[in-house]
Short mmCIF file of C-alpha atoms in Angstrom, two decimals:
data_model
loop_
_atom_site.label_atom_id
_atom_site.label_comp_id
_atom_site.label_asym_id
_atom_site.label_seq_id
_atom_site.Cartn_x
_atom_site.Cartn_y
_atom_site.Cartn_z
CA MET A 229 -16.51 20.24 0.76
CA ASP A 230 -19.87 17.98 0.52
CA THR A 231 -20.45 15.84 -2.63
CA PRO A 232 -23.18 12.97 -2.59
CA LEU A 233 -20.83 10.25 -4.19
CA LEU A 234 -17.94 10.96 -1.33
CA ASN A 235 -20.43 10.89 1.22
CA GLU A 236 -22.04 7.86 -0.23
CA VAL A 237 -18.51 6.11 0.37
CA ILE A 238 -17.68 7.79 3.29
CA GLU A 239 -21.03 6.19 4.59
CA LEU A 240 -19.62 2.54 3.22
CA CYS A 241 -16.49 2.53 4.90
CA ARG A 242 -18.22 3.40 8.21
CA GLN A 243 -20.15 0.30 7.71
CA ALA A 244 -17.42 -1.62 6.57
CA GLY A 245 -15.77 -0.28 10.00
CA ASP A 246 -18.55 -1.22 11.96
CA ALA A 247 -18.27 -4.96 10.41
CA ILE A 248 -14.66 -4.78 11.32
CA LEU A 249 -15.54 -3.86 14.69
CA GLU A 250 -17.74 -6.53 15.59
CA VAL A 251 -14.71 -8.82 15.15
CA TYR A 252 -12.32 -6.69 16.90
CA GLN A 253 -14.65 -6.63 20.01
CA ARG A 254 -14.75 -10.47 20.16
CA THR A 255 -13.40 -12.19 23.39
CA ASP A 256 -12.28 -15.17 21.88
CA SER A 257 -9.96 -16.23 18.77
CA LEU A 258 -10.07 -13.70 15.78
CA ASP A 259 -9.89 -16.20 13.29
CA ILE A 260 -6.67 -15.51 11.85
CA HIS A 261 -5.55 -17.97 8.24
CA THR A 262 -2.01 -16.95 6.41
CA LYS A 263 -2.41 -16.57 2.64
CA ALA A 264 -0.43 -17.75 -0.09
CA ASP A 265 1.79 -14.34 0.53
CA HIS A 266 2.36 -15.42 4.27
CA SER A 267 0.50 -12.13 5.28
CA PRO A 268 -2.51 -12.63 8.06
CA LEU A 269 -5.91 -12.61 7.18
CA THR A 270 -8.81 -12.58 9.49
CA ALA A 271 -12.36 -12.62 9.48
CA ALA A 272 -12.80 -8.77 10.20
CA ASP A 273 -11.02 -8.39 6.83
CA LEU A 274 -13.37 -10.83 4.60
CA ALA A 275 -16.35 -8.93 6.62
CA ALA A 276 -15.56 -5.55 5.50
CA HIS A 277 -14.38 -6.89 2.04
CA ARG A 278 -17.96 -8.12 1.52
CA VAL A 279 -19.49 -5.01 2.46
CA LEU A 280 -17.53 -2.67 0.18
CA ALA A 281 -17.51 -5.50 -2.58
CA SER A 282 -21.13 -5.60 -3.33
CA ALA A 283 -22.01 -1.84 -2.31
CA LEU A 284 -19.42 -0.05 -4.31
CA PRO A 285 -20.31 -1.24 -8.16
CA PRO A 286 -23.64 0.18 -8.28
CA LEU A 287 -22.48 3.65 -6.93
CA LEU A 288 -21.31 4.26 -10.72
CA ASP A 289 -23.13 1.99 -12.66
CA GLY A 290 -21.06 -1.16 -12.21
CA VAL A 291 -17.46 0.35 -12.20
CA PRO A 292 -15.15 -2.39 -11.31
CA VAL A 293 -13.78 -3.21 -7.85
CA LEU A 294 -10.40 -4.38 -7.17
CA SER A 295 -10.12 -5.37 -3.57
CA GLU A 296 -6.91 -7.11 -1.80
CA GLU A 297 -9.32 -9.54 -0.05
CA GLY A 298 -11.27 -10.16 -4.07
CA GLU A 299 -10.01 -12.47 -7.17
CA LEU A 300 -7.48 -10.36 -9.14
CA PRO A 301 -8.14 -10.20 -12.53
CA ASP A 302 -4.81 -10.60 -14.98
CA PHE A 303 -3.50 -7.44 -16.43
CA SER A 304 -4.47 -8.06 -20.06
CA ALA A 305 -8.15 -7.31 -18.31
CA ARG A 306 -7.28 -4.69 -15.88
CA ARG A 307 -4.89 -2.62 -18.34
CA HIS A 308 -8.41 -1.46 -20.17
CA TRP A 309 -9.85 -0.24 -16.68
CA ASN A 310 -9.96 3.69 -16.96
CA ARG A 311 -12.27 3.78 -13.76
CA TYR A 312 -12.28 1.57 -11.13
CA TRP A 313 -12.35 1.49 -7.52
CA LEU A 314 -9.11 0.21 -5.59
CA VAL A 315 -10.06 -1.30 -1.71
CA ASP A 316 -8.18 -2.40 1.06
CA PRO A 317 -11.12 -3.52 3.58
CA LEU A 318 -8.44 -3.60 6.46
CA ASP A 319 -5.40 -1.95 6.25
CA GLY A 320 -3.01 -3.04 8.99
CA THR A 321 -3.90 -6.28 9.78
CA LYS A 322 -0.84 -6.92 11.81
CA GLU A 323 -2.13 -4.25 14.28
CA PHE A 324 -5.64 -5.38 14.36
CA ILE A 325 -4.10 -8.68 15.50
CA ASN A 326 -2.19 -6.65 18.12
CA ARG A 327 -4.94 -4.68 18.86
CA ASN A 328 -3.13 -1.28 18.85
CA GLY A 329 -5.83 0.55 16.88
CA GLU A 330 -3.90 1.89 14.11
CA PHE A 331 -5.90 0.10 11.17
CA THR A 332 -8.06 1.43 8.59
CA VAL A 333 -10.68 1.10 5.75
CA ASN A 334 -9.27 2.58 2.42
CA VAL A 335 -11.23 3.46 -0.73
CA ALA A 336 -10.12 4.98 -3.74
CA LEU A 337 -11.59 5.93 -6.83
CA ILE A 338 -9.03 5.58 -9.62
CA GLU A 339 -8.82 7.44 -12.39
CA ARG A 340 -6.50 6.61 -15.81
CA GLY A 341 -4.10 5.44 -13.14
CA GLU A 342 -4.70 8.76 -10.65
CA PRO A 343 -6.51 8.35 -7.14
CA VAL A 344 -9.37 11.33 -7.45
CA LEU A 345 -11.09 10.39 -4.78
CA GLY A 346 -10.45 8.65 -1.04
CA VAL A 347 -11.93 8.03 2.19
CA VAL A 348 -9.74 6.49 4.87
CA HIS A 349 -11.73 5.46 7.84
CA VAL A 350 -9.98 4.52 11.39
CA PRO A 351 -12.70 2.06 13.30
CA VAL A 352 -11.85 2.19 16.84
CA LEU A 353 -11.40 6.36 16.93
CA GLY A 354 -14.73 6.25 14.43
CA VAL A 355 -12.41 9.21 13.05
CA THR A 356 -12.53 9.88 8.60
CA TYR A 357 -10.34 10.96 6.57
CA ALA A 358 -11.85 11.71 2.96
CA GLY A 359 -10.70 13.43 -0.22
CA GLU A 360 -11.59 14.54 -3.90
CA LYS A 361 -9.63 16.22 -6.56
CA GLY A 362 -10.05 19.81 -7.05
CA LYS A 363 -12.34 19.86 -3.78
CA GLY A 364 -10.22 19.71 -0.71
CA ALA A 365 -9.78 17.04 2.21
CA VAL A 366 -11.60 16.57 5.57
CA LYS A 367 -11.25 14.90 8.34
CA ILE A 368 -14.58 13.83 10.54
CA ALA A 369 -14.43 13.30 14.08
CA ASN A 370 -17.09 13.28 16.80
CA GLY A 371 -19.77 14.16 14.27
CA THR A 372 -17.85 17.21 13.06
CA ARG A 373 -16.40 17.67 9.50
CA SER A 374 -13.37 19.98 9.43
CA ALA A 375 -11.49 20.92 6.59
CA ILE A 376 -7.82 20.06 6.68
CA ALA A 377 -4.78 20.79 5.06
CA THR A 378 -0.82 20.23 4.90
CA ARG A 379 1.68 22.53 6.58
CA ARG A 380 4.44 24.35 4.65
CA ILE A 381 7.93 23.88 5.85
CA HIS A 382 8.36 27.64 6.41
CA GLN A 383 6.28 27.87 8.89
CA VAL A 384 7.58 25.02 10.87
CA GLN A 385 10.67 26.82 10.78
CA GLN A 386 9.42 29.98 11.83
CA ALA A 387 7.79 28.53 14.60
CA GLY A 388 10.91 26.88 15.76
CA GLN A 389 9.55 23.69 15.37
CA PRO A 390 11.18 20.67 14.02
CA LEU A 391 10.13 18.96 10.84
CA ALA A 392 7.99 16.00 11.51
CA VAL A 393 9.19 12.91 9.71
CA VAL A 394 6.47 9.84 10.21
CA ALA A 395 7.61 6.24 9.68
CA SER A 396 6.27 2.98 9.39
CA ARG A 397 6.23 1.11 12.75
CA ARG A 398 7.06 -2.32 11.39
CA HIS A 399 9.59 -1.14 8.49
CA GLY A 400 12.49 0.71 8.91
CA THR A 401 15.27 0.43 6.70
CA ASP A 402 18.85 1.81 6.62
CA ALA A 403 18.15 3.82 3.60
CA VAL A 404 15.14 5.62 5.70
CA ASP A 405 17.97 6.37 8.18
CA ASP A 406 20.62 7.48 5.85
CA LEU A 407 17.72 9.89 4.38
CA LEU A 408 16.80 11.43 7.71
CA ALA A 409 20.52 11.98 8.48
CA ARG A 410 20.66 13.89 5.72
CA ILE A 411 17.74 15.90 5.64
CA ARG A 412 18.65 16.77 9.48
CA SER A 413 22.07 18.03 8.31
CA GLN A 414 20.37 20.52 6.55
CA LEU A 415 17.36 21.23 8.07
CA GLY A 416 17.83 21.00 11.35
CA PRO A 417 16.04 18.46 14.17
CA ILE A 418 13.22 15.77 13.25
CA GLU A 419 10.60 14.69 15.27
CA SER A 420 9.97 10.82 14.28
CA LYS A 421 6.58 9.47 14.70
CA SER A 422 5.64 5.96 13.98
CA MET A 423 2.61 4.75 13.01
CA GLY A 424 0.84 1.62 11.51
CA SER A 425 -1.73 1.18 8.00
CA SER A 426 -2.55 4.63 5.73
CA LEU A 427 -2.82 6.70 8.58
CA LYS A 428 0.46 7.67 8.02
CA LEU A 429 -0.38 9.50 5.15
CA CYS A 430 -3.32 11.03 7.01
CA LEU A 431 -0.99 12.58 9.45
CA ILE A 432 0.38 14.54 6.73
CA ALA A 433 -2.97 15.69 5.26
CA GLU A 434 -4.30 17.08 8.70
CA GLY A 435 -0.37 19.04 8.78
CA ALA A 436 0.47 16.86 11.60
CA ALA A 437 3.60 15.69 9.97
CA ASP A 438 5.77 16.68 6.96
CA PHE A 439 7.52 14.00 5.37
CA TYR A 440 7.02 9.84 4.84
CA PRO A 441 9.83 8.60 3.12
CA ARG A 442 8.68 4.92 2.47
CA LEU A 443 11.49 2.51 1.25
CA ALA A 444 9.90 -0.65 1.70
CA PRO A 445 7.26 -2.81 -0.48
CA THR A 446 3.80 -1.95 -0.26
CA CYS A 447 0.87 -2.80 -2.21
CA GLU A 448 -1.76 -0.18 -4.29
CA TRP A 449 -4.19 -1.07 -2.21
CA ASP A 450 -2.13 0.38 0.76
CA THR A 451 -2.02 3.65 -0.52
CA ALA A 452 -4.13 4.93 -3.10
CA ALA A 453 -7.08 6.64 -0.70
CA ALA A 454 -4.88 8.00 1.66
CA GLN A 455 -2.68 9.40 -1.81
CA ALA A 456 -6.38 11.09 -2.68
CA VAL A 457 -6.32 12.97 1.05
CA VAL A 458 -2.78 14.28 1.33
CA GLU A 459 -3.20 15.35 -2.48
CA ALA A 460 -6.65 16.85 -1.99
CA ALA A 461 -5.28 18.59 1.06
CA GLY A 462 -2.19 19.95 -0.52
CA GLY A 463 0.64 17.50 -0.85
CA VAL A 464 1.61 14.96 -2.85
CA VAL A 465 3.34 11.45 -3.06
CA LEU A 466 6.02 11.00 -5.55
CA ASP A 467 7.84 7.77 -6.73
CA ALA A 468 11.32 7.36 -6.13
CA GLN A 469 12.00 9.50 -9.90
CA LEU A 470 10.13 11.83 -7.95
CA LYS A 471 7.33 11.44 -10.28
CA GLY A 472 3.40 11.09 -9.10
CA LEU A 473 2.85 7.62 -7.82
CA ARG A 474 0.41 5.94 -10.05
CA TYR A 475 -2.03 3.13 -10.60
CA ASN A 476 -2.84 -0.07 -12.39
CA GLN A 477 0.06 0.63 -14.83
CA LYS A 478 1.78 -3.11 -14.85
CA ASP A 479 1.33 -6.42 -13.83
CA SER A 480 2.48 -6.15 -10.16
CA LEU A 481 0.61 -4.34 -7.69
CA LEU A 482 3.53 -3.62 -6.04
CA ASN A 483 4.49 0.13 -5.80
CA PRO A 484 7.89 1.73 -6.10
CA PHE A 485 9.27 3.36 -2.85
CA PHE A 486 7.84 6.66 -2.64
CA TYR A 487 7.64 10.20 -0.84
CA VAL A 488 4.96 11.86 0.83
CA ILE A 489 5.43 15.04 1.28
CA GLY A 490 3.05 18.01 2.84
CA ASP A 491 4.76 20.73 1.57
CA ARG A 492 4.70 20.04 -2.30
CA SER A 493 6.38 24.04 -3.27
CA PHE A 494 9.52 23.05 -0.78
CA GLY A 495 12.33 22.40 -2.46
CA TRP A 496 12.37 18.66 -1.94
CA GLU A 497 14.44 17.55 -5.22
CA ALA A 498 17.97 18.58 -3.81
CA LEU A 499 16.97 16.17 -0.10
CA LEU A 500 15.75 13.49 -2.48
CA SER A 501 17.44 13.18 -5.67
#
């Protein structure tokens, strides 16, 4: 899979990642502020935002950019956007502050509420995940571009391996524990992997995990890019009603609770409903 638009977005995400690393590698303060919603903001968030907010619109003749660190238009204006860029310049700011490397640059192209192109770049690792609807997904590492795909549950079971479930490093809930207990009772042992940012979804896209339940708040820019990668790789992201996760459908930019599934042919409905 190699398309000009996707390649341009990949390069922009790398540039944004380089801007983040310039701040990350400082030996002095990370220049941390607190936003109105009490979440942290650093100079790295703003540096990456400036790279993307200026360079994305020309790629598609002025298609608007909705960024976590930019101005938020009223829904009365946004509701008419059939196509726009949805951006989280630095997903995992707390991971950035804690210097654990688990933060990403997320850029998605949304068309009629659906993420059709997505790039997730991991600055510390120099790794990029990218996907485009109908064209597959790739992982770029050490200069090598490799196709990635989700894995099938029956293959996991035939190999005698446990189901791999990925969870948030910071947002575990009793509801998740109850759900995993129900899955464990029907499918057997579960291997749990904890991770920050949109990397959780990327693990599923590359077949390193099978399931990610998110039963805690997220915003639309947290998930769109990685959802595009997961779905291009053969998986699916479903809301609590087991319908595809959609974007720009309401005034609030909070996502509903959702499930990220690698094997969309498996009978998840019986476990999740």
